[in-house]
Amino acid sequence: MATKVAEEWLNICGGCEVSILDIGEPLLDLLPALEFVHMPVLMDHKYHGQTGEGDSHKVEIPAADVGIISGGIRNEKEKLVAQEMRAKCKILISLGSCACFGGIPAMANMWTLDELYEKVYRDSKSTEKSPNPNKDLPPLTDRVYALDEVVKVDVHIPGCPPSPDMIKEALLCLLNGKPFVLPEKSVCDECPTKREKKAAGGQISRPLQGLAFKQNAAWEETRCFMEQGQLCLGPVTKSGCAGQTTEQGEVKVPRCIKGYMPCRGCFGPVKKGSNPLVDMMGALSSIGLNPQQVADRRAMLNRYVGGHGLLKPLPAKPAPIKK
Ligand code: SF4
Ligand code: SF4
Ligand code: SF4
């Protein structure tokens, strides 16, 4: 009997769904074993009955063996959908960095809701001033939440977006009753660049400025990007984006490194509960770079992980003392 799958997208850009479709031909091999019972990106399945005449306050999603959710939670409707998916799916997967850690949208957690409304509806130069919208829209939650802050999650597939190979691997594990767990290793552990444990210069450069590499040269000839002064988050980011060693024995290279780009941290912290911002300051200092040179450190070093309380509004500055 086919495994029933329900898929939902919450606070998203849609890239994770494109990644599912990008599995390509192997997806065709998987399809006979899967029956998609709910997937808004592909089928018009209503939350309140097919005629829309059901109870408009109750979200209804069909029962499934596996539920896949991309996106974190930004409003009350998304919270209800996540709770209904949890209630109806035996196994729940959080797909992508937004679902796993809050992702890029959780950078908004650096401001209060009032500050966000003020900026978007009144303070922005390109916007005509208007009141906060309050009609026919679900209220925003107080901040952006990662999925596992709201419902229990069984499997995490990080990445912005996760690679099609990784999604396929996770689905195959589930179909074969095996666990899908990424090891507690860092991107650096899988990176083949040459390291000398000290920075080549004393400065952190602007992104890609002065990055030296020869395309297609042996990796031993390419100096570690962080040692070249680039902000590469490999030391504090979970490995896995390189995939496995190929059947031909060729060792795969982390995705961004392979494209001569520093790691941006999309796989989240190496260990659950660690703080990439703090750990990255230590990694930079350990090779002689000054973390104070990183512009907008909070946003740059916790870029994908603003759920789980890692990005918050700064406390208000005390009023100056009157003399
Ligand atoms: S993880 Fe990345 S690709 Fe997926 S929804 Fe979030 S922003 Fe889009
Ligand atoms: S810091 Fe970046 S370039 Fe250097 S070893 Fe780690 S992942 Fe590779
Ligand atoms: S190298 Fe870093 S940013 Fe790039 S895909 Fe891998 S974990 Fe994500």
Short mmCIF file of C-alpha atoms and ligand atoms in Angstrom, two decimals:
data_model
loop_
_atom_site.label_atom_id
_atom_site.label_comp_id
_atom_site.label_asym_id
_atom_site.label_seq_id
_atom_site.Cartn_x
_atom_site.Cartn_y
_atom_site.Cartn_z
CA MET A 1 0.00 0.00 0.00
CA ALA A 2 1.31 3.48 -0.88
CA THR A 3 2.58 5.75 1.92
CA LYS A 4 0.22 8.70 2.29
CA VAL A 5 2.01 12.06 2.28
CA ALA A 6 0.65 15.50 3.24
CA GLU A 7 2.77 18.60 2.52
CA GLU A 8 2.26 22.15 3.77
CA TRP A 9 4.06 25.44 3.33
CA LEU A 10 3.86 28.05 6.07
CA ASN A 11 6.11 31.14 6.33
CA ILE A 12 8.07 30.38 3.14
CA CYS A 13 9.48 31.54 -0.19
CA GLY A 14 8.57 28.34 -2.07
CA GLY A 15 12.19 27.28 -2.67
CA CYS A 16 11.82 24.12 -0.56
CA GLU A 17 8.94 22.94 -2.74
CA VAL A 18 11.02 23.63 -5.87
CA SER A 19 13.70 21.43 -4.31
CA ILE A 20 11.19 18.58 -3.93
CA LEU A 21 10.31 18.90 -7.61
CA ASP A 22 14.03 19.13 -8.47
CA ILE A 23 14.50 15.55 -7.24
CA GLY A 24 13.71 14.94 -10.91
CA GLU A 25 13.66 11.43 -12.32
CA PRO A 26 14.29 9.62 -9.01
CA LEU A 27 11.02 11.25 -7.83
CA LEU A 28 9.25 9.31 -10.60
CA ASP A 29 10.70 6.09 -9.12
CA LEU A 30 9.48 7.10 -5.66
CA LEU A 31 5.98 8.15 -6.75
CA PRO A 32 4.42 4.65 -7.00
CA ALA A 33 5.27 4.20 -3.29
CA LEU A 34 3.75 7.58 -2.34
CA GLU A 35 0.22 8.97 -2.43
CA PHE A 36 0.05 12.77 -1.97
CA VAL A 37 -3.22 13.45 -0.12
CA HIS A 38 -2.60 17.18 0.50
CA MET A 39 -0.11 19.57 -1.07
CA PRO A 40 -1.25 23.17 -1.68
CA VAL A 41 1.61 23.84 -4.14
CA LEU A 42 0.26 21.10 -6.44
CA MET A 43 -3.43 20.64 -5.63
CA ASP A 44 -6.29 22.90 -4.61
CA HIS A 45 -7.29 21.21 -1.38
CA LYS A 46 -9.45 23.45 0.85
CA TYR A 47 -8.92 23.72 4.60
CA HIS A 48 -12.65 24.07 5.35
CA GLY A 49 -14.14 21.41 3.05
CA GLN A 50 -14.06 21.38 -0.76
CA THR A 51 -16.97 23.83 -1.03
CA GLY A 52 -15.50 26.12 1.61
CA GLU A 53 -18.73 25.69 3.57
CA GLY A 54 -17.24 23.84 6.53
CA ASP A 55 -16.53 25.36 9.92
CA SER A 56 -14.36 28.32 8.95
CA HIS A 57 -12.49 28.17 12.26
CA LYS A 58 -11.46 24.52 11.95
CA VAL A 59 -8.66 23.55 9.60
CA GLU A 60 -9.06 20.06 8.14
CA ILE A 61 -6.23 18.12 6.53
CA PRO A 62 -6.56 14.44 5.54
CA ALA A 63 -4.76 11.79 7.61
CA ALA A 64 -1.32 10.79 6.30
CA ASP A 65 1.59 8.52 7.20
CA VAL A 66 4.15 11.27 6.59
CA GLY A 67 3.68 15.03 6.90
CA ILE A 68 6.20 17.48 5.44
CA ILE A 69 6.14 21.13 6.49
CA SER A 70 8.30 23.89 5.04
CA GLY A 71 8.43 27.32 6.68
CA GLY A 72 8.32 28.52 10.24
CA ILE A 73 5.32 30.11 11.98
CA ARG A 74 4.58 33.83 11.63
CA ASN A 75 0.82 33.99 12.15
CA GLU A 76 -2.04 32.30 13.99
CA LYS A 77 -3.33 30.53 10.87
CA GLU A 78 0.06 28.90 10.32
CA LYS A 79 -0.01 27.73 13.94
CA LEU A 80 -3.43 26.06 13.41
CA VAL A 81 -2.23 24.40 10.18
CA ALA A 82 0.90 23.07 11.94
CA GLN A 83 -1.20 21.70 14.81
CA GLU A 84 -3.63 20.00 12.38
CA MET A 85 -0.70 18.49 10.42
CA ARG A 86 0.73 17.15 13.70
CA ALA A 87 -2.65 15.69 14.68
CA LYS A 88 -3.14 13.99 11.28
CA CYS A 89 0.38 12.78 10.40
CA LYS A 90 2.12 9.83 12.04
CA ILE A 91 5.58 11.22 11.23
CA LEU A 92 6.22 14.94 10.85
CA ILE A 93 9.21 16.30 8.91
CA SER A 94 10.38 19.90 9.11
CA LEU A 95 11.81 20.73 5.68
CA GLY A 96 14.28 23.56 5.20
CA SER A 97 15.96 26.12 7.42
CA CYS A 98 12.77 28.20 7.88
CA ALA A 99 10.93 25.21 9.39
CA CYS A 100 13.97 23.92 11.31
CA PHE A 101 15.27 27.20 12.78
CA GLY A 102 13.03 30.11 11.63
CA GLY A 103 15.31 30.83 8.64
CA ILE A 104 15.75 34.20 6.95
CA PRO A 105 12.22 35.40 7.95
CA ALA A 106 13.20 35.01 11.62
CA MET A 107 15.67 37.89 11.23
CA ALA A 108 12.52 39.91 11.93
CA ASN A 109 12.81 38.65 15.52
CA MET A 110 15.41 41.39 16.08
CA TRP A 111 12.50 43.85 16.33
CA THR A 112 9.22 43.95 18.25
CA LEU A 113 5.94 43.58 16.37
CA ASP A 114 5.17 47.26 17.01
CA GLU A 115 8.50 48.29 15.48
CA LEU A 116 7.88 46.08 12.43
CA TYR A 117 4.38 47.48 11.87
CA GLU A 118 5.70 51.00 12.27
CA LYS A 119 8.46 50.41 9.72
CA VAL A 120 6.34 48.60 7.13
CA TYR A 121 3.14 50.67 7.27
CA ARG A 122 4.37 54.13 8.25
CA ASP A 123 8.13 54.65 8.34
CA SER A 124 9.16 53.18 4.99
CA LYS A 125 9.92 55.86 2.39
CA SER A 126 8.17 53.92 -0.39
CA THR A 127 4.91 53.40 1.51
CA GLU A 128 1.92 55.65 2.01
CA LYS A 129 1.25 55.84 5.74
CA SER A 130 -1.65 53.60 6.75
CA PRO A 131 -2.98 51.87 9.88
CA ASN A 132 -2.01 48.27 10.70
CA PRO A 133 -4.18 45.86 8.68
CA ASN A 134 -6.73 44.11 10.90
CA LYS A 135 -9.44 42.80 8.54
CA ASP A 136 -9.56 39.32 6.96
CA LEU A 137 -5.95 38.59 7.90
CA PRO A 138 -4.74 36.19 10.58
CA PRO A 139 -3.00 38.05 13.43
CA LEU A 140 0.79 37.79 13.48
CA THR A 141 2.39 35.76 16.26
CA ASP A 142 4.59 37.76 18.64
CA ARG A 143 7.69 36.50 16.79
CA VAL A 144 8.70 33.96 14.12
CA TYR A 145 8.81 30.43 15.54
CA ALA A 146 10.66 27.35 14.29
CA LEU A 147 8.21 24.50 13.75
CA ASP A 148 9.47 22.41 16.68
CA GLU A 149 8.78 25.29 19.06
CA VAL A 150 5.06 24.82 18.35
CA VAL A 151 4.57 21.10 17.59
CA LYS A 152 6.64 17.95 18.04
CA VAL A 153 8.84 17.25 14.99
CA ASP A 154 10.23 13.79 14.22
CA VAL A 155 12.71 14.51 11.42
CA HIS A 156 14.65 17.67 10.56
CA ILE A 157 15.94 18.28 7.02
CA PRO A 158 17.85 21.59 7.11
CA GLY A 159 19.09 23.72 4.20
CA CYS A 160 17.97 26.81 2.34
CA PRO A 161 16.77 25.01 0.40
CA PRO A 162 17.67 21.40 1.28
CA SER A 163 19.25 19.66 -1.70
CA PRO A 164 16.97 17.40 -3.75
CA ASP A 165 19.39 14.51 -2.99
CA MET A 166 18.96 15.01 0.74
CA ILE A 167 15.15 15.10 0.49
CA LYS A 168 15.24 11.92 -1.59
CA GLU A 169 17.55 10.25 0.95
CA ALA A 170 15.27 11.21 3.84
CA LEU A 171 12.17 9.91 2.04
CA LEU A 172 13.94 6.63 1.21
CA CYS A 173 14.97 6.24 4.86
CA LEU A 174 11.37 6.73 5.96
CA LEU A 175 10.01 4.32 3.34
CA ASN A 176 12.53 1.70 4.49
CA GLY A 177 11.84 2.32 8.19
CA LYS A 178 15.34 3.73 8.86
CA PRO A 179 16.14 6.89 10.87
CA PHE A 180 17.37 9.99 9.04
CA VAL A 181 19.84 11.84 11.26
CA LEU A 182 22.71 14.15 10.28
CA PRO A 183 25.95 13.67 12.24
CA GLU A 184 27.17 16.33 14.70
CA LYS A 185 30.00 17.46 12.41
CA SER A 186 30.72 20.87 10.93
CA VAL A 187 30.94 21.97 7.29
CA CYS A 188 34.71 22.41 7.90
CA ASP A 189 34.91 18.68 8.70
CA GLU A 190 33.89 17.98 5.10
CA CYS A 191 35.73 20.87 3.44
CA PRO A 192 38.81 19.99 1.38
CA THR A 193 40.44 23.46 1.33
CA LYS A 194 43.97 23.90 2.70
CA ARG A 195 44.17 25.17 6.31
CA GLU A 196 47.13 26.69 8.12
CA LYS A 197 45.26 27.60 11.35
CA LYS A 198 46.04 31.30 10.95
CA ALA A 199 44.60 34.10 8.85
CA ALA A 200 46.59 35.19 5.79
CA GLY A 201 45.95 38.86 6.70
CA GLY A 202 44.46 40.73 9.62
CA GLN A 203 41.23 41.92 8.00
CA ILE A 204 37.78 40.46 7.42
CA SER A 205 36.96 41.36 3.81
CA ARG A 206 33.71 42.31 2.19
CA PRO A 207 31.91 39.26 0.71
CA LEU A 208 34.03 37.70 -2.06
CA GLN A 209 36.43 40.68 -2.13
CA GLY A 210 39.93 39.37 -2.88
CA LEU A 211 38.96 35.70 -2.62
CA ALA A 212 41.73 33.76 -4.38
CA PHE A 213 41.02 30.45 -6.10
CA LYS A 214 41.71 28.73 -9.38
CA GLN A 215 38.62 27.14 -10.81
CA ASN A 216 38.96 23.34 -11.06
CA ALA A 217 42.44 23.36 -9.43
CA ALA A 218 43.11 20.67 -6.80
CA TRP A 219 41.48 21.67 -3.51
CA GLU A 220 44.85 21.44 -1.69
CA GLU A 221 45.85 24.52 -3.70
CA THR A 222 42.92 26.56 -2.42
CA ARG A 223 43.39 28.26 0.96
CA CYS A 224 40.51 28.07 3.44
CA PHE A 225 38.16 30.99 2.70
CA MET A 226 37.99 32.07 6.34
CA GLU A 227 41.79 32.15 6.51
CA GLN A 228 41.59 34.40 3.42
CA GLY A 229 39.51 36.83 5.50
CA GLN A 230 36.06 35.76 4.28
CA LEU A 231 33.15 35.33 6.66
CA CYS A 232 32.72 31.57 6.13
CA LEU A 233 30.37 30.02 8.71
CA GLY A 234 31.69 26.49 8.08
CA PRO A 235 33.15 26.07 11.61
CA VAL A 236 29.76 26.57 13.31
CA THR A 237 27.43 25.00 10.72
CA LYS A 238 26.19 21.42 10.61
CA SER A 239 27.60 19.31 7.80
CA GLY A 240 25.51 17.34 5.33
CA CYS A 241 25.10 19.60 2.31
CA ALA A 242 28.00 17.85 0.57
CA GLY A 243 26.04 14.62 0.45
CA GLN A 244 27.79 11.28 0.66
CA THR A 245 30.87 9.92 -1.08
CA THR A 246 29.81 8.97 -4.62
CA GLU A 247 29.78 5.38 -5.86
CA GLN A 248 32.99 6.20 -7.72
CA GLY A 249 34.64 7.04 -4.39
CA GLU A 250 34.83 10.78 -5.17
CA VAL A 251 34.47 12.81 -1.97
CA LYS A 252 31.75 15.43 -2.34
CA VAL A 253 32.43 19.04 -1.38
CA PRO A 254 30.06 21.28 0.67
CA ARG A 255 27.70 22.97 -1.75
CA CYS A 256 28.77 26.63 -1.45
CA ILE A 257 32.48 25.80 -1.13
CA LYS A 258 32.20 23.84 -4.39
CA GLY A 259 30.92 27.05 -6.01
CA TYR A 260 33.80 29.06 -4.41
CA MET A 261 31.40 30.79 -2.03
CA PRO A 262 31.81 30.94 1.76
CA CYS A 263 29.29 28.95 3.82
CA ARG A 264 26.35 31.13 4.94
CA GLY A 265 25.26 28.78 7.73
CA CYS A 266 22.01 27.44 6.27
CA PHE A 267 22.27 23.99 7.92
CA GLY A 268 22.07 25.59 11.35
CA PRO A 269 24.14 24.92 14.48
CA VAL A 270 26.40 21.86 14.66
CA LYS A 271 24.73 20.84 17.93
CA LYS A 272 21.18 21.53 19.03
CA GLY A 273 21.16 24.48 21.42
CA SER A 274 24.52 25.98 20.42
CA ASN A 275 24.76 29.62 19.42
CA PRO A 276 26.53 30.20 16.05
CA LEU A 277 27.11 33.88 16.86
CA VAL A 278 29.11 33.11 20.00
CA ASP A 279 30.92 30.12 18.46
CA MET A 280 31.83 32.04 15.29
CA MET A 281 33.33 34.91 17.27
CA GLY A 282 35.58 32.29 18.90
CA ALA A 283 36.45 30.69 15.52
CA LEU A 284 37.46 34.04 14.01
CA SER A 285 39.55 35.00 17.06
CA SER A 286 41.30 31.60 17.06
CA ILE A 287 42.95 32.35 13.68
CA GLY A 288 43.74 35.98 14.50
CA LEU A 289 40.73 37.78 12.97
CA ASN A 290 38.82 40.40 14.92
CA PRO A 291 35.08 39.55 15.12
CA GLN A 292 34.36 43.23 15.87
CA GLN A 293 35.03 43.86 12.15
CA VAL A 294 31.91 41.89 11.13
CA ALA A 295 29.25 44.42 10.21
CA ASP A 296 25.85 43.69 11.76
CA ARG A 297 27.18 40.67 13.70
CA ARG A 298 23.85 39.52 15.13
CA ALA A 299 22.19 39.32 11.74
CA MET A 300 25.20 37.94 9.86
CA LEU A 301 26.16 35.19 12.32
CA ASN A 302 22.66 34.00 13.29
CA ARG A 303 21.19 34.60 9.84
CA TYR A 304 19.21 31.35 9.55
CA VAL A 305 18.57 30.50 13.18
CA GLY A 306 16.53 33.39 14.58
CA GLY A 307 13.83 31.06 15.98
CA HIS A 308 14.57 29.26 19.27
CA GLY A 309 15.22 32.65 20.90
CA LEU A 310 18.57 33.23 19.14
CA LEU A 311 17.51 36.60 17.72
CA LYS A 312 15.55 39.00 19.94
CA PRO A 313 14.96 42.74 20.12
CA LEU A 314 17.76 44.50 21.98
CA PRO A 315 16.74 45.93 25.36
CA ALA A 316 15.75 49.59 25.12
CA LYS A 317 18.63 51.96 25.88
CA PRO A 318 18.19 53.70 29.25
CA ALA A 319 17.20 57.34 28.98
CA PRO A 320 20.14 59.74 29.48
CA ILE A 321 20.49 60.90 33.08
CA LYS A 322 19.36 64.50 33.50
CA LYS A 323 21.99 66.66 35.17
S1 SF4 B 1 14.39 27.32 3.81
FE1 SF4 B 1 15.04 28.75 2.20
S2 SF4 B 1 14.18 27.85 0.34
FE2 SF4 B 1 13.06 26.93 2.07
S3 SF4 B 1 11.27 28.25 2.39
FE3 SF4 B 1 12.91 29.01 3.72
S4 SF4 B 1 13.87 30.65 2.53
FE4 SF4 B 1 12.72 29.39 1.11
S1 SF4 B 2 36.03 27.98 7.16
FE1 SF4 B 2 34.98 27.60 5.24
S2 SF4 B 2 36.56 27.40 3.69
FE2 SF4 B 2 37.54 27.17 5.71
S3 SF4 B 2 37.57 24.99 6.10
FE3 SF4 B 2 35.70 25.77 7.01
S4 SF4 B 2 34.16 25.55 5.42
FE4 SF4 B 2 36.14 25.35 4.42
S1 SF4 B 3 27.96 25.36 2.51
FE1 SF4 B 3 26.82 26.24 4.25
S2 SF4 B 3 25.37 27.71 3.36
FE2 SF4 B 3 26.13 26.40 1.70
S3 SF4 B 3 24.59 24.78 1.54
FE3 SF4 B 3 26.21 24.04 2.91
S4 SF4 B 3 25.50 24.59 4.97
FE4 SF4 B 3 24.30 25.79 3.53
#
